[in-house]
Short mmCIF file of C-alpha atoms and ligand atoms in Angstrom, two decimals:
data_model
loop_
_atom_site.label_atom_id
_atom_site.label_comp_id
_atom_site.label_asym_id
_atom_site.label_seq_id
_atom_site.Cartn_x
_atom_site.Cartn_y
_atom_site.Cartn_z
CA UNK A 1 -96.06 110.64 -30.34
CA UNK A 2 -94.12 113.86 -29.80
CA UNK A 3 -94.91 117.32 -31.10
CA UNK A 4 -92.82 120.51 -31.36
CA UNK A 5 -93.73 124.04 -32.34
CA UNK A 6 -90.79 125.87 -33.95
CA UNK A 7 -90.14 129.46 -35.00
CA UNK A 8 -87.50 130.22 -37.68
CA UNK A 9 -86.64 133.82 -38.56
CA UNK A 10 -86.55 135.66 -41.86
CA UNK A 11 -83.05 136.36 -43.13
CA UNK A 12 -81.15 138.54 -45.53
CA UNK A 13 -78.62 136.84 -47.75
CA UNK A 14 -75.48 138.27 -49.34
CA UNK A 15 -75.24 141.56 -47.34
CA UNK A 16 -74.13 143.14 -50.59
CA UNK A 17 -70.72 141.68 -51.34
CA UNK A 18 -71.12 138.22 -49.78
CA UNK A 19 -72.94 136.40 -52.58
CA UNK A 20 -73.84 132.94 -51.20
CA UNK A 21 -71.44 133.32 -48.24
CA UNK A 22 -72.82 135.95 -45.83
CA UNK A 23 -76.28 136.35 -44.33
CA UNK A 24 -78.07 137.73 -41.29
CA UNK A 25 -81.13 136.79 -39.27
CA UNK A 26 -83.96 139.19 -38.57
CA UNK A 27 -86.03 139.56 -35.42
CA UNK A 28 -89.76 138.84 -35.14
CA UNK A 29 -90.63 138.06 -38.78
CA UNK A 30 -90.56 134.35 -39.58
CA UNK A 31 -92.28 131.00 -40.04
CA UNK A 32 -93.90 128.80 -37.41
CA UNK A 33 -94.26 125.05 -37.94
CA UNK A 34 -95.77 122.37 -35.76
CA UNK A 35 -94.22 118.96 -36.36
CA UNK A 36 -95.43 115.66 -35.00
CA UNK A 37 -93.47 112.41 -35.10
CA UNK A 38 -95.21 109.11 -34.51
CA UNK A 39 -94.77 105.46 -35.45
CA UNK A 40 -95.08 104.71 -39.14
CA UNK A 41 -93.51 105.88 -42.36
CA UNK A 42 -94.97 108.88 -44.16
CA UNK A 43 -95.21 112.65 -44.43
CA UNK A 44 -98.13 115.07 -44.49
CA UNK A 45 -97.94 118.87 -44.77
CA UNK A 46 -100.94 121.03 -43.90
CA UNK A 47 -100.95 124.74 -44.65
CA UNK A 48 -103.06 126.64 -42.13
CA UNK A 49 -101.98 130.07 -43.36
CA UNK A 50 -103.50 132.29 -46.06
CA UNK A 51 -100.22 132.17 -48.01
CA UNK A 52 -100.66 130.05 -51.14
CA UNK A 53 -98.24 127.11 -51.14
CA UNK A 54 -97.99 124.06 -53.40
CA UNK A 55 -100.34 121.30 -52.27
CA UNK A 56 -98.10 118.63 -53.84
CA UNK A 57 -95.67 117.77 -51.04
CA UNK A 58 -92.95 117.02 -53.61
CA UNK A 59 -92.92 120.77 -54.37
CA UNK A 60 -92.81 121.90 -50.74
CA UNK A 61 -89.32 122.73 -49.40
CA UNK A 62 -90.13 120.96 -46.14
CA UNK A 63 -90.24 117.54 -47.85
CA UNK A 64 -86.55 117.18 -48.86
CA UNK A 65 -85.50 118.56 -45.46
CA UNK A 66 -87.49 115.94 -43.55
CA UNK A 67 -86.23 113.18 -45.87
CA UNK A 68 -82.60 114.28 -45.53
CA UNK A 69 -82.88 114.32 -41.75
CA UNK A 70 -84.41 110.81 -41.61
CA UNK A 71 -81.76 109.56 -44.04
CA UNK A 72 -78.90 110.96 -41.89
CA UNK A 73 -80.26 109.48 -38.66
CA UNK A 74 -81.34 106.30 -40.50
CA UNK A 75 -84.87 106.26 -39.03
CA UNK A 76 -88.42 105.87 -40.30
CA UNK A 77 -91.36 107.77 -38.82
CA UNK A 78 -94.74 109.27 -39.61
CA UNK A 79 -94.11 113.02 -39.76
CA UNK A 80 -97.02 115.46 -39.83
CA UNK A 81 -96.19 119.12 -40.39
CA UNK A 82 -98.59 122.03 -39.96
CA UNK A 83 -97.53 125.41 -41.32
CA UNK A 84 -98.95 127.92 -38.84
CA UNK A 85 -97.20 131.12 -39.98
CA UNK A 86 -95.46 131.78 -43.29
CA UNK A 87 -93.35 134.52 -44.88
CA UNK A 88 -94.63 135.21 -48.39
CA UNK A 89 -92.61 133.09 -50.90
CA UNK A 90 -90.52 135.06 -53.37
CA UNK A 91 -90.19 137.99 -50.98
CA UNK A 92 -86.39 137.85 -50.82
CA UNK A 93 -86.24 137.58 -47.04
CA UNK A 94 -85.56 133.88 -46.86
CA UNK A 95 -89.07 132.43 -47.01
CA UNK A 96 -87.91 128.99 -48.15
CA UNK A 97 -85.00 129.07 -45.69
CA UNK A 98 -87.33 129.84 -42.77
CA UNK A 99 -89.54 126.80 -43.53
CA UNK A 100 -86.47 124.66 -44.19
CA UNK A 101 -84.70 125.79 -41.00
CA UNK A 102 -87.83 125.25 -38.89
CA UNK A 103 -88.31 121.77 -40.38
CA UNK A 104 -84.67 120.74 -39.88
CA UNK A 105 -84.45 122.16 -36.36
CA UNK A 106 -87.83 120.71 -35.36
CA UNK A 107 -86.91 117.24 -36.64
CA UNK A 108 -83.64 117.37 -34.71
CA UNK A 109 -85.50 118.29 -31.51
CA UNK A 110 -88.07 115.53 -32.03
CA UNK A 111 -85.32 112.91 -32.34
CA UNK A 112 -83.24 114.03 -29.32
CA UNK A 113 -80.82 116.41 -31.10
CA UNK A 114 -78.48 113.92 -32.81
CA UNK A 115 -77.28 116.52 -35.36
CA UNK A 116 -74.85 119.41 -34.94
CA UNK A 117 -75.89 122.92 -36.01
CA UNK A 118 -73.92 122.44 -39.25
CA UNK A 119 -75.82 119.24 -40.01
CA UNK A 120 -79.13 120.97 -39.27
CA UNK A 121 -78.11 123.65 -41.81
CA UNK A 122 -77.13 120.90 -44.26
CA UNK A 123 -80.65 119.44 -44.00
CA UNK A 124 -82.19 122.91 -44.44
CA UNK A 125 -80.10 123.42 -47.59
CA UNK A 126 -82.09 120.61 -49.25
CA UNK A 127 -85.12 122.90 -49.11
CA UNK A 128 -83.08 125.77 -50.55
CA UNK A 129 -81.96 123.55 -53.40
CA UNK A 130 -85.56 122.64 -54.25
CA UNK A 131 -86.55 126.33 -54.19
CA UNK A 132 -83.64 127.81 -56.11
CA UNK A 133 -81.75 125.01 -57.80
CA UNK A 134 -78.64 125.68 -55.70
CA UNK A 135 -77.18 124.48 -52.40
CA UNK A 136 -76.58 127.87 -50.79
CA UNK A 137 -76.64 128.37 -47.02
CA UNK A 138 -76.55 132.15 -46.65
CA UNK A 139 -80.24 132.22 -45.63
CA UNK A 140 -80.44 128.79 -44.02
CA UNK A 141 -77.39 129.22 -41.73
CA UNK A 142 -78.44 132.56 -40.19
CA UNK A 143 -82.03 131.28 -39.96
CA UNK A 144 -80.84 128.26 -37.95
CA UNK A 145 -78.07 129.91 -35.91
CA UNK A 146 -79.05 133.59 -35.71
CA UNK A 147 -76.81 136.64 -36.00
CA UNK A 148 -74.54 137.34 -38.96
CA UNK A 149 -72.83 134.29 -40.42
CA UNK A 150 -70.08 133.60 -42.91
CA UNK A 151 -70.07 130.39 -44.91
CA UNK A 152 -66.28 130.07 -45.12
CA UNK A 153 -66.60 126.96 -47.25
CA UNK A 154 -69.19 124.53 -48.58
CA UNK A 155 -67.09 121.40 -48.98
CA UNK A 156 -67.20 120.66 -46.12
CA UNK A 157 -69.65 123.17 -44.71
CA UNK A 158 -67.72 125.62 -42.49
CA UNK A 159 -69.96 128.21 -40.86
CA UNK A 160 -68.58 131.08 -38.78
CA UNK A 161 -70.87 133.17 -36.59
CA UNK A 162 -69.61 136.73 -36.66
CA UNK A 163 -70.22 139.44 -34.07
CA UNK A 164 -73.21 141.74 -34.49
CA UNK A 165 -71.86 145.11 -33.37
CA UNK A 166 -74.21 147.08 -31.10
CA UNK A 167 -77.70 147.63 -32.38
CA UNK A 168 -78.13 146.83 -36.03
CA UNK A 169 -81.45 147.54 -37.69
CA UNK A 170 -82.71 146.73 -41.15
CA UNK A 171 -85.46 148.52 -42.99
CA UNK A 172 -86.64 145.97 -45.52
CA UNK A 173 -89.17 146.46 -48.25
CA UNK A 174 -90.82 143.80 -50.32
CA UNK A 175 -92.20 145.36 -53.49
CA UNK A 176 -94.88 143.20 -55.04
CA UNK A 177 -92.87 142.13 -58.06
CA UNK A 178 -92.27 138.47 -58.69
CA UNK A 179 -88.59 137.56 -58.90
CA UNK A 180 -88.01 133.84 -58.92
CA UNK A 181 -84.75 132.94 -57.12
CA UNK A 182 -83.84 130.36 -59.74
CA UNK A 183 -84.28 132.91 -62.53
CA UNK A 184 -82.32 135.53 -60.54
CA UNK A 185 -79.47 133.01 -60.25
CA UNK A 186 -79.65 131.87 -63.86
CA UNK A 187 -79.11 135.42 -65.20
CA UNK A 188 -75.75 135.73 -63.44
CA UNK A 189 -72.59 135.25 -65.50
CA UNK A 190 -70.70 132.03 -64.83
CA UNK A 191 -67.36 133.83 -65.10
CA UNK A 192 -66.30 137.04 -63.39
CA UNK A 193 -63.65 139.49 -64.64
CA UNK A 194 -60.59 139.58 -62.39
CA UNK A 195 -61.10 143.30 -61.76
CA UNK A 196 -64.59 142.63 -60.32
CA UNK A 197 -63.36 139.67 -58.29
CA UNK A 198 -60.65 141.86 -56.71
CA UNK A 199 -63.22 144.47 -55.82
CA UNK A 200 -65.63 141.89 -54.37
CA UNK A 201 -63.14 140.01 -52.18
CA UNK A 202 -61.73 143.31 -50.93
CA UNK A 203 -65.24 144.20 -49.81
CA UNK A 204 -65.92 140.79 -48.24
CA UNK A 205 -62.70 141.16 -46.24
CA UNK A 206 -63.70 144.71 -45.31
CA UNK A 207 -67.14 143.62 -44.16
CA UNK A 208 -65.72 140.85 -41.97
CA UNK A 209 -63.06 143.21 -40.55
CA UNK A 210 -65.73 145.85 -39.90
CA UNK A 211 -67.94 143.41 -38.01
CA UNK A 212 -65.08 142.08 -35.86
CA UNK A 213 -63.70 145.52 -35.04
CA UNK A 214 -67.12 147.15 -34.60
CA UNK A 215 -66.20 149.67 -37.29
CA UNK A 216 -69.67 150.55 -38.55
CA UNK A 217 -68.38 152.90 -41.25
CA UNK A 218 -66.25 150.13 -42.70
CA UNK A 219 -69.22 147.74 -42.68
CA UNK A 220 -71.27 150.21 -44.73
CA UNK A 221 -68.40 150.99 -47.09
CA UNK A 222 -67.82 147.29 -47.76
CA UNK A 223 -71.42 146.37 -48.54
CA UNK A 224 -70.97 146.79 -52.29
CA UNK A 225 -71.75 144.12 -54.84
CA UNK A 226 -70.27 144.29 -58.33
CA UNK A 227 -71.09 140.66 -59.19
CA UNK A 228 -74.85 140.05 -58.83
CA UNK A 229 -76.36 143.51 -58.31
CA UNK A 230 -75.61 144.92 -61.79
CA UNK A 231 -77.73 142.10 -63.28
CA UNK A 232 -80.45 141.94 -60.65
CA UNK A 233 -81.11 145.60 -59.92
CA UNK A 234 -83.10 145.97 -63.15
CA UNK A 235 -85.88 143.89 -61.57
CA UNK A 236 -86.36 146.63 -58.96
CA UNK A 237 -87.96 149.87 -60.18
CA UNK A 238 -85.89 152.98 -59.40
CA UNK A 239 -83.18 150.98 -57.61
CA UNK A 240 -80.34 153.56 -57.92
CA UNK A 241 -82.61 156.45 -57.02
CA UNK A 242 -83.90 154.62 -53.93
CA UNK A 243 -80.35 153.89 -52.84
CA UNK A 244 -79.27 157.54 -53.06
CA UNK A 245 -82.32 158.63 -51.03
CA UNK A 246 -81.58 156.04 -48.33
CA UNK A 247 -77.86 156.85 -48.12
CA UNK A 248 -78.69 160.58 -47.89
CA UNK A 249 -81.04 159.73 -45.00
CA UNK A 250 -78.11 158.18 -43.10
CA UNK A 251 -78.34 154.47 -43.96
CA UNK A 252 -74.98 152.70 -43.90
CA UNK A 253 -75.81 150.76 -47.05
CA UNK A 254 -78.66 149.62 -49.24
CA UNK A 255 -78.58 146.34 -51.12
CA UNK A 256 -80.78 143.73 -52.69
CA UNK A 257 -81.92 141.23 -50.08
CA UNK A 258 -80.82 137.84 -51.37
CA UNK A 259 -81.97 137.51 -54.95
CA UNK A 260 -84.62 140.22 -54.50
CA UNK A 261 -87.01 141.82 -55.15
CA UNK A 262 -86.75 142.97 -51.52
CA UNK A 263 -84.15 145.57 -50.73
CA UNK A 264 -82.83 146.47 -47.32
CA UNK A 265 -81.07 149.38 -45.69
CA UNK A 266 -78.73 148.73 -42.77
CA UNK A 267 -78.18 151.19 -39.94
CA UNK A 268 -77.14 151.24 -36.28
CA UNK A 269 -79.87 153.81 -35.44
CA UNK A 270 -83.53 152.99 -34.95
CA UNK A 271 -84.71 156.45 -36.05
CA UNK A 272 -82.73 156.14 -39.31
CA UNK A 273 -84.22 152.67 -39.88
CA UNK A 274 -87.73 154.08 -39.44
CA UNK A 275 -87.00 156.96 -41.80
CA UNK A 276 -85.58 154.47 -44.31
CA UNK A 277 -88.83 152.50 -44.07
CA UNK A 278 -90.90 155.62 -44.86
CA UNK A 279 -88.62 156.46 -47.80
CA UNK A 280 -89.05 152.94 -49.18
CA UNK A 281 -92.83 153.12 -48.88
CA UNK A 282 -92.95 156.57 -50.50
CA UNK A 283 -90.65 155.39 -53.31
CA UNK A 284 -92.84 152.43 -54.29
CA UNK A 285 -96.12 154.34 -53.71
CA UNK A 286 -94.96 156.93 -56.27
CA UNK A 287 -94.23 154.14 -58.74
CA UNK A 288 -97.62 152.56 -57.95
CA UNK A 289 -95.95 149.35 -56.83
CA UNK A 290 -97.48 147.83 -53.72
CA UNK A 291 -95.00 146.95 -51.01
CA UNK A 292 -94.60 145.79 -47.44
CA UNK A 293 -92.08 147.46 -45.19
CA UNK A 294 -90.52 145.96 -42.06
CA UNK A 295 -88.22 147.74 -39.66
CA UNK A 296 -86.52 145.02 -37.65
CA UNK A 297 -83.46 144.45 -35.56
CA UNK A 298 -80.73 142.07 -36.66
CA UNK A 299 -81.27 139.15 -34.34
CA UNK A 300 -78.76 137.00 -32.51
CA UNK A 301 -81.45 134.38 -32.10
CA UNK A 302 -81.96 131.75 -34.74
CA UNK A 303 -84.54 129.03 -34.90
CA UNK A 304 -86.11 128.20 -31.55
CA UNK A 305 -88.68 125.98 -29.96
CA UNK A 306 -91.87 127.66 -28.89
CA UNK A 307 -93.58 124.56 -27.57
CA UNK A 308 -93.17 120.82 -26.97
CA UNK A 309 -95.75 118.20 -26.10
CA UNK A 310 -95.44 114.43 -25.60
N1 LIG B 401 -77.28 133.96 -52.17
C1 LIG B 401 -78.54 133.65 -52.80
C2 LIG B 401 -78.65 134.47 -54.08
C3 LIG B 401 -79.66 134.00 -51.86
O1 LIG B 401 -78.29 135.65 -54.06
O2 LIG B 401 -79.09 133.91 -55.08
C4 LIG B 401 -81.03 133.72 -52.39
O3 LIG B 401 -81.99 134.24 -51.47
#
């Protein structure tokens, strides 16, 4: 019998313009799983947190991840997972990706690391598919690998870790509004006008160029989304007003985090990040919407072991 304890970070998908192709990992906030492998053939999942999760393992994102891993390595085992710490589901900061990344990474460690990072992400994407009805990796890849990542392509998966210039902080707020990721994906148009596509790929290029050259102003300028945001921002009370307050306070950009309802402001200054956090809290307090606010650094660390026993 072997047991691992794994931490996987929260993440922010899209970074504005990079719908399904760009995401970043956050420091400190995340999920912790303990996974035990022993002889046999089965899976149990125990939730030791106060966060309500489905008790049916077929509805837990960890299940398809564990199954995919065992299928790739062609092994059978009794796997027992305990969820020790959990980001609230539906918060828009990669809750399902954190559990999926921790499960995929932990399984790989338990079996002697037969999979590459890309394959670990591929396993984690099974959890994302169960949660959202889509195989996107822009939460799972940064959660596994850390930093800011670009999914250059999905067939085959081609993940590029991009530089994180200097100190990057995110103020993130999770207003207590339920936005289901699947629903937030279903409302998006299946076709995009050429004019919008031109604007979006210009911004994706600008964001990548800004990260590689350390041009913070360019990063902020490029974090604009004309594809998903116009449809999704209506879920978030006072979205445009909040953005103008945050930009006036010095944030480089403010966008929806993944499919929402969380929003985040990016900055290279800790004091601006803290001010952005206060503005977010004040904004939702005034609207009588409860919210959590996190001020966290963009992290170069992805999923990591925090304990092993044999
Ligand atoms: N890229 C995905 C979306 C992320 O925007 O739907 C979901 O968290």
